[in-house]
Coordinates of C-alpha atoms in Angstrom, one line a residue:
M1 CA 9.7 11.8 -9.1
S2 CA 7.9 15.1 -9.6
P3 CA 4.2 14.3 -10.3
V4 CA 4.2 16.8 -13.5
G5 CA 1.2 16.6 -15.3
R6 CA -0.4 13.4 -13.2
L7 CA -4.1 13.4 -14.2
I8 CA -5.8 12.0 -10.6
V9 CA -8.9 10.8 -11.9
I10 CA -12.0 10.2 -9.3
V11 CA -15.1 8.1 -10.5
L12 CA -18.6 9.8 -9.5
F13 CA -21.9 7.8 -9.8
E14 CA -25.0 8.0 -8.0
G15 CA -25.1 6.9 -4.3
V16 CA -21.5 7.3 -3.7
D17 CA -19.8 7.7 -0.1
L18 CA -19.3 11.2 0.1
L19 CA -16.1 11.1 2.1
D20 CA -14.8 8.6 -0.5
V21 CA -14.9 11.2 -3.1
T22 CA -13.9 14.3 -0.9
G23 CA -11.1 13.1 1.5
P24 CA -8.4 12.0 -1.3
P25 CA -8.6 15.5 -3.2
E26 CA -7.9 17.3 0.0
V27 CA -5.0 15.2 0.6
F28 CA -3.6 16.1 -2.9
S29 CA -4.3 19.6 -2.7
L30 CA -2.5 20.0 0.5
A31 CA 0.2 18.5 -1.1
R32 CA 0.5 20.9 -3.7
R33 CA 0.5 23.7 -0.7
E34 CA 3.1 22.0 0.8
T35 CA 5.7 21.6 -2.3
E36 CA 6.2 23.0 -5.5
E37 CA 6.8 19.4 -6.6
A38 CA 3.3 18.2 -6.2
A39 CA 2.2 21.1 -8.7
G40 CA 1.5 18.9 -11.2
Y41 CA -1.2 16.9 -9.7
E42 CA -4.5 17.6 -11.6
V43 CA -7.7 16.2 -9.4
V44 CA -10.7 15.8 -11.5
L45 CA -14.0 14.2 -11.0
A46 CA -15.6 11.9 -13.9
A47 CA -18.9 10.8 -14.7
E48 CA -21.4 9.5 -17.1
T49 CA -22.6 12.9 -17.8
T50 CA -21.8 16.3 -16.5
D51 CA -25.2 16.2 -14.2
P52 CA -24.8 16.7 -10.5
V53 CA -24.4 13.2 -8.7
T54 CA -26.2 12.7 -5.3
T55 CA -23.9 10.9 -2.8
S56 CA -24.8 8.5 -0.4
A57 CA -25.2 11.8 2.3
G58 CA -27.4 13.5 0.1
V59 CA -24.9 16.0 -0.8
R60 CA -24.7 16.7 -4.4
I61 CA -21.5 17.1 -6.3
L62 CA -21.2 18.2 -9.8
P63 CA -18.3 16.5 -12.0
D64 CA -15.5 18.2 -13.8
L65 CA -16.1 16.1 -16.8
T66 CA -17.2 13.0 -18.6
F67 CA -15.8 9.6 -19.1
D68 CA -15.8 10.3 -22.8
D69 CA -14.0 13.5 -22.1
L70 CA -11.3 11.4 -21.0
A71 CA -10.8 9.7 -24.5
G72 CA -7.1 9.5 -25.4
R73 CA -5.8 10.8 -22.1
S74 CA -3.3 9.1 -20.3
V75 CA -4.6 8.6 -16.6
D76 CA -1.7 8.8 -13.7
T77 CA -4.2 7.7 -11.0
L78 CA -7.6 6.2 -10.7
V79 CA -9.7 6.2 -7.6
V80 CA -12.6 4.6 -7.4
P81 CA -14.8 5.2 -4.4
G82 CA -17.6 2.9 -3.1
A83 CA -21.3 2.7 -2.5
V84 CA -23.6 0.6 -0.6
E85 CA -27.4 -0.1 0.0
T86 CA -28.6 -1.7 3.2
D87 CA -31.9 -4.0 3.1
G88 CA -34.6 -4.2 5.4
Q89 CA -32.4 -6.1 8.0
G90 CA -29.7 -3.6 8.2
R91 CA -27.5 -6.0 6.0
V92 CA -25.0 -4.2 3.9
H93 CA -24.6 -4.9 0.3
P94 CA -22.0 -2.9 -2.0
L95 CA -23.1 -1.5 -5.3
T96 CA -21.5 -2.4 -8.6
D97 CA -23.5 -0.9 -11.4
P98 CA -22.0 -2.5 -14.7
A99 CA -21.9 0.6 -16.3
V100 CA -19.5 2.0 -13.8
V101 CA -17.5 -1.3 -13.8
R102 CA -17.1 -1.2 -17.5
R103 CA -15.7 2.5 -17.3
V104 CA -13.4 1.5 -14.8
E105 CA -12.0 -1.3 -16.7
Q106 CA -11.7 1.0 -19.9
L107 CA -10.0 3.3 -17.7
A108 CA -7.6 1.0 -15.8
G109 CA -6.1 0.0 -19.2
R110 CA -4.3 3.4 -19.4
T111 CA -3.6 4.6 -16.0
R112 CA -0.3 4.4 -14.1
R113 CA -2.0 3.4 -10.9
V114 CA -5.4 2.0 -9.8
T115 CA -6.8 2.3 -6.5
S116 CA -10.0 1.6 -4.6
V117 CA -11.2 3.2 -1.6
C118 CA -13.8 1.2 1.3
V119 CA -16.0 -0.9 -1.0
G120 CA -14.6 0.6 -4.4
A121 CA -12.8 -2.9 -4.3
H122 CA -15.8 -4.5 -5.4
I123 CA -15.8 -2.5 -8.5
L124 CA -12.1 -3.1 -9.3
A125 CA -13.0 -7.0 -8.9
A126 CA -15.9 -6.8 -10.8
A127 CA -13.9 -5.3 -13.6
G128 CA -11.4 -8.0 -13.3
L129 CA -8.7 -5.9 -11.7
L130 CA -7.9 -7.8 -8.5
D131 CA -7.9 -11.4 -9.7
G132 CA -4.8 -13.0 -8.1
K133 CA -4.1 -10.3 -6.0
R134 CA -4.3 -9.5 -2.4
A135 CA -6.8 -6.9 -1.6
T136 CA -8.7 -4.9 1.3
T137 CA -12.1 -3.5 1.7
H138 CA -14.3 -2.4 4.6
W139 CA -14.7 -5.1 6.9
S140 CA -18.3 -5.2 6.7
T141 CA -18.3 -6.3 2.9
A142 CA -15.3 -8.3 3.2
Q143 CA -16.8 -11.9 3.5
R144 CA -18.9 -10.7 0.4
L145 CA -16.0 -9.6 -1.7
A146 CA -14.3 -12.9 -0.9
A147 CA -17.4 -15.3 -1.5
D148 CA -18.1 -13.2 -4.9
H149 CA -14.6 -13.3 -6.3
P150 CA -12.6 -16.5 -5.5
L151 CA -9.6 -15.1 -7.4
V152 CA -9.1 -12.2 -4.9
E153 CA -7.1 -12.9 -1.6
V154 CA -9.2 -10.9 0.8
D155 CA -7.6 -9.5 3.9
A156 CA -10.0 -7.5 5.7
D157 CA -7.5 -6.6 8.6
P158 CA -4.9 -3.9 7.1
I159 CA -5.9 -0.3 6.5
F160 CA -4.5 -0.4 3.0
I161 CA -2.8 -3.1 0.5
R162 CA -0.5 -2.2 -2.5
E163 CA -0.2 -4.9 -5.0
G164 CA 2.0 -3.8 -8.0
N165 CA 0.2 -1.0 -9.4
V166 CA -3.1 -1.9 -7.5
W167 CA -3.9 -0.4 -4.3
T168 CA -6.9 -0.6 -2.2
G169 CA -8.2 0.8 1.1
A170 CA -10.0 -0.2 3.6
G171 CA -12.8 1.4 6.0
I172 CA -14.3 4.8 5.0
S173 CA -11.6 7.5 6.3
A174 CA -8.8 5.2 5.4
C175 CA -9.1 7.4 2.3
L176 CA -7.0 9.5 3.8
D177 CA -4.5 7.0 4.7
L178 CA -4.6 5.6 1.1
S179 CA -4.1 9.0 -0.2
L180 CA -0.9 9.6 1.9
A181 CA 0.5 6.7 1.0
L182 CA 0.2 7.6 -2.4
V183 CA 1.8 11.1 -1.7
A184 CA 4.6 9.6 0.1
D185 CA 4.8 7.3 -2.8
D186 CA 5.5 10.0 -5.4
L187 CA 7.3 12.6 -3.2
G188 CA 8.7 11.0 -0.1
E189 CA 7.6 10.4 3.5
A190 CA 8.7 14.2 4.5
V191 CA 5.9 15.6 2.3
A192 CA 3.5 13.3 3.2
L193 CA 4.3 14.2 6.9
R194 CA 4.0 17.5 6.2
V195 CA 0.6 17.0 4.7
A196 CA -0.5 14.8 7.7
R197 CA 0.1 17.5 9.8
Q198 CA -2.1 19.8 8.2
L199 CA -4.7 17.1 8.2
V200 CA -4.0 17.0 12.2
M201 CA -3.7 13.1 12.0
Y202 CA -0.9 10.8 12.0
L203 CA 1.5 10.6 9.0
K204 CA -0.1 7.3 7.8
R205 CA -1.1 4.2 9.6
P206 CA 1.1 1.1 8.2
S207 CA -0.7 -0.5 5.5
G208 CA -0.5 -3.9 7.9
Q209 CA -2.1 -1.8 10.9
S210 CA -5.6 -3.4 11.8
Q211 CA -8.8 -1.5 10.9
F212 CA -9.9 -2.6 14.9
S213 CA -8.4 -2.1 18.2
V214 CA -8.7 -5.7 19.6
P215 CA -10.2 -4.7 23.0
L216 CA -12.9 -2.6 21.4
E217 CA -14.1 -4.8 18.7
Q218 CA -17.3 -5.7 18.9
I219 CA -17.5 -9.7 18.8
S220 CA -21.0 -11.5 19.4
T221 CA -19.7 -13.8 22.6
T222 CA -21.2 -15.8 25.4
R223 CA -21.2 -14.3 29.0
R224 CA -18.1 -16.9 29.6
I225 CA -15.8 -15.4 26.9
E226 CA -16.4 -12.1 27.8
D227 CA -15.6 -12.5 31.7
L228 CA -12.3 -14.2 30.5
R229 CA -11.6 -11.4 27.8
H230 CA -12.2 -8.6 30.9
Y231 CA -9.7 -11.0 33.0
I232 CA -7.3 -10.7 30.5
L233 CA -7.4 -7.0 30.4
R234 CA -7.2 -6.6 34.0
N235 CA -4.0 -8.6 34.3
I236 CA -2.5 -8.0 31.1
G237 CA 0.9 -7.0 33.3
E238 CA 0.8 -10.5 34.8
P239 CA 2.4 -13.4 32.6
L240 CA -0.8 -15.0 32.0
T241 CA -1.1 -18.5 30.9
V242 CA -3.7 -20.8 29.2
A243 CA -3.6 -22.7 32.9
D244 CA -4.3 -19.0 34.7
L245 CA -7.5 -18.3 32.2
A246 CA -8.8 -21.8 32.7
G247 CA -8.4 -21.8 36.4
H248 CA -10.1 -18.3 36.3
G249 CA -13.0 -19.9 34.2
H250 CA -13.2 -23.0 36.3
I251 CA -12.9 -25.0 33.0
G252 CA -10.4 -27.4 31.6
E253 CA -7.9 -25.7 29.4
R254 CA -8.6 -28.0 26.2
Q255 CA -12.3 -26.6 26.4
L256 CA -10.8 -23.1 27.1
T257 CA -9.0 -23.5 23.8
R258 CA -12.3 -24.8 22.2
I259 CA -14.1 -21.9 23.1
F260 CA -11.8 -19.2 22.3
K261 CA -11.4 -20.8 18.7
S262 CA -15.2 -21.1 18.3
E263 CA -16.2 -17.7 19.8
L264 CA -13.1 -15.6 18.7
G265 CA -11.6 -17.5 16.1
T266 CA -8.4 -17.5 17.5
T267 CA -6.5 -19.2 20.5
P268 CA -5.9 -17.8 24.1
H269 CA -2.3 -17.2 23.5
A270 CA -2.6 -15.1 20.2
Y271 CA -5.4 -13.0 22.1
I272 CA -3.6 -12.3 24.7
E273 CA -0.6 -11.3 22.5
S274 CA -3.1 -8.9 20.6
V275 CA -4.3 -7.1 23.7
R276 CA -0.6 -6.6 24.8
V277 CA 0.3 -5.0 21.4
E278 CA -2.9 -2.8 21.9
R279 CA -2.0 -1.8 25.0
A280 CA 2.0 -1.3 24.2
R281 CA 0.4 1.0 20.9
N282 CA -1.4 3.2 23.2
Q283 CA 1.6 3.7 25.6
L284 CA 3.6 4.6 22.7
E285 CA 1.7 7.0 21.1
S286 CA 0.8 8.8 24.6
T287 CA 3.8 8.4 27.1
D288 CA 7.3 8.8 27.1
A289 CA 8.0 5.5 28.8
T290 CA 11.0 3.3 28.0
L291 CA 10.6 0.3 25.6
E292 CA 11.9 -1.8 28.8
R293 CA 9.0 -0.2 31.0
I294 CA 6.3 -0.9 28.4
A295 CA 7.3 -4.7 27.9
T296 CA 7.2 -4.6 31.5
T297 CA 3.7 -3.3 31.9
C298 CA 2.2 -4.8 29.0
G299 CA 3.6 -8.6 29.9
F300 CA 6.1 -9.0 27.4
G301 CA 8.5 -9.4 29.9
T302 CA 11.2 -8.2 27.9
T303 CA 11.8 -5.7 24.9
D304 CA 13.1 -8.6 22.6
T305 CA 9.6 -10.3 23.0
L306 CA 7.8 -6.8 22.4
V307 CA 9.7 -6.2 19.2
R308 CA 9.0 -9.7 17.7
A309 CA 5.3 -9.2 18.7
F310 CA 5.2 -6.0 16.9
R311 CA 6.8 -7.1 13.8
R312 CA 4.8 -10.0 13.6
R313 CA 1.4 -8.5 14.0
L314 CA 2.3 -4.8 12.7
D315 CA 5.2 -5.6 10.4
T316 CA 7.2 -2.5 12.4
T317 CA 8.9 -2.1 15.6
P318 CA 8.0 -0.3 18.5
T319 CA 10.7 2.6 18.0
E320 CA 9.5 3.1 14.3
Y321 CA 5.9 3.0 15.5
R322 CA 6.3 5.6 18.2
L323 CA 8.1 7.6 15.7
R324 CA 4.8 7.5 13.4
F325 CA 1.9 7.6 15.6
R326 CA 3.5 9.9 18.8
T327 CA 0.6 11.8 19.7
R328 CA 2.4 14.2 22.5
P329 CA 4.6 17.1 21.3
E330 CA 8.7 16.6 21.1

């Protein structure tokens, strides 16, 4: 479907995150360059007034028009970026200006597709647009979103989530992933791939891909659990069992399970699988290794086990993942 006359409105307000605002227009601009089908995309920045808006980075942006200027116009895609402030203890708090929330609620009523970038999800939630829906946001404010809006099913893990005509994106740079997904939805994966190549990035991370790389995730843990995590990394190609880990840690199996649950929020088996999937992802992205070889070196044993783990954790297959994320030239 050609996006003829599709108006894309990006909401501006004081303190907004700069990349949230500038990332999506770049993607849509490249889409226009890559195909005539995207010629109908019209991207505008809207604010309460046409006075310059100061972003969180200190860079000032000039709105194209005011919210009132949009009266009577149908909006194809509404993009709601986010903003945060930090307190004296370094804690992050999302900003939800009631005036901005009201404007978003009004615009959403005549918009085909509503999207949020990063903590912009808090604005959508405050406008009642996420009630009864699954949504994501930046990991640092996910618990706050769930606490403030119990009718929203918050999932902090995915890069982006689509629920009907409402799309929510995760961390700040995920605005590019989300925008590529919107282009793919409008014009197909081939066009989105060409845009991604221009951006020197992957076509898109699957909507179910985690915001985190498991071995790099920063978790406050005890020295004992850290030692076990490093042991898993060093021996990931081996048939690790709970008994193996318990023996290495000189503790009982039940105690080991309790430690993983309390400190990592998961079971030893699930954690081992997550590390194996992470190692397999890296090999799929950067090597020519066969699936059989990857299954062996990552400790899955068989390709069937490897495939099942990818489907369970990433909602894709190893082959599909490699096609999307391969970083070496063909």
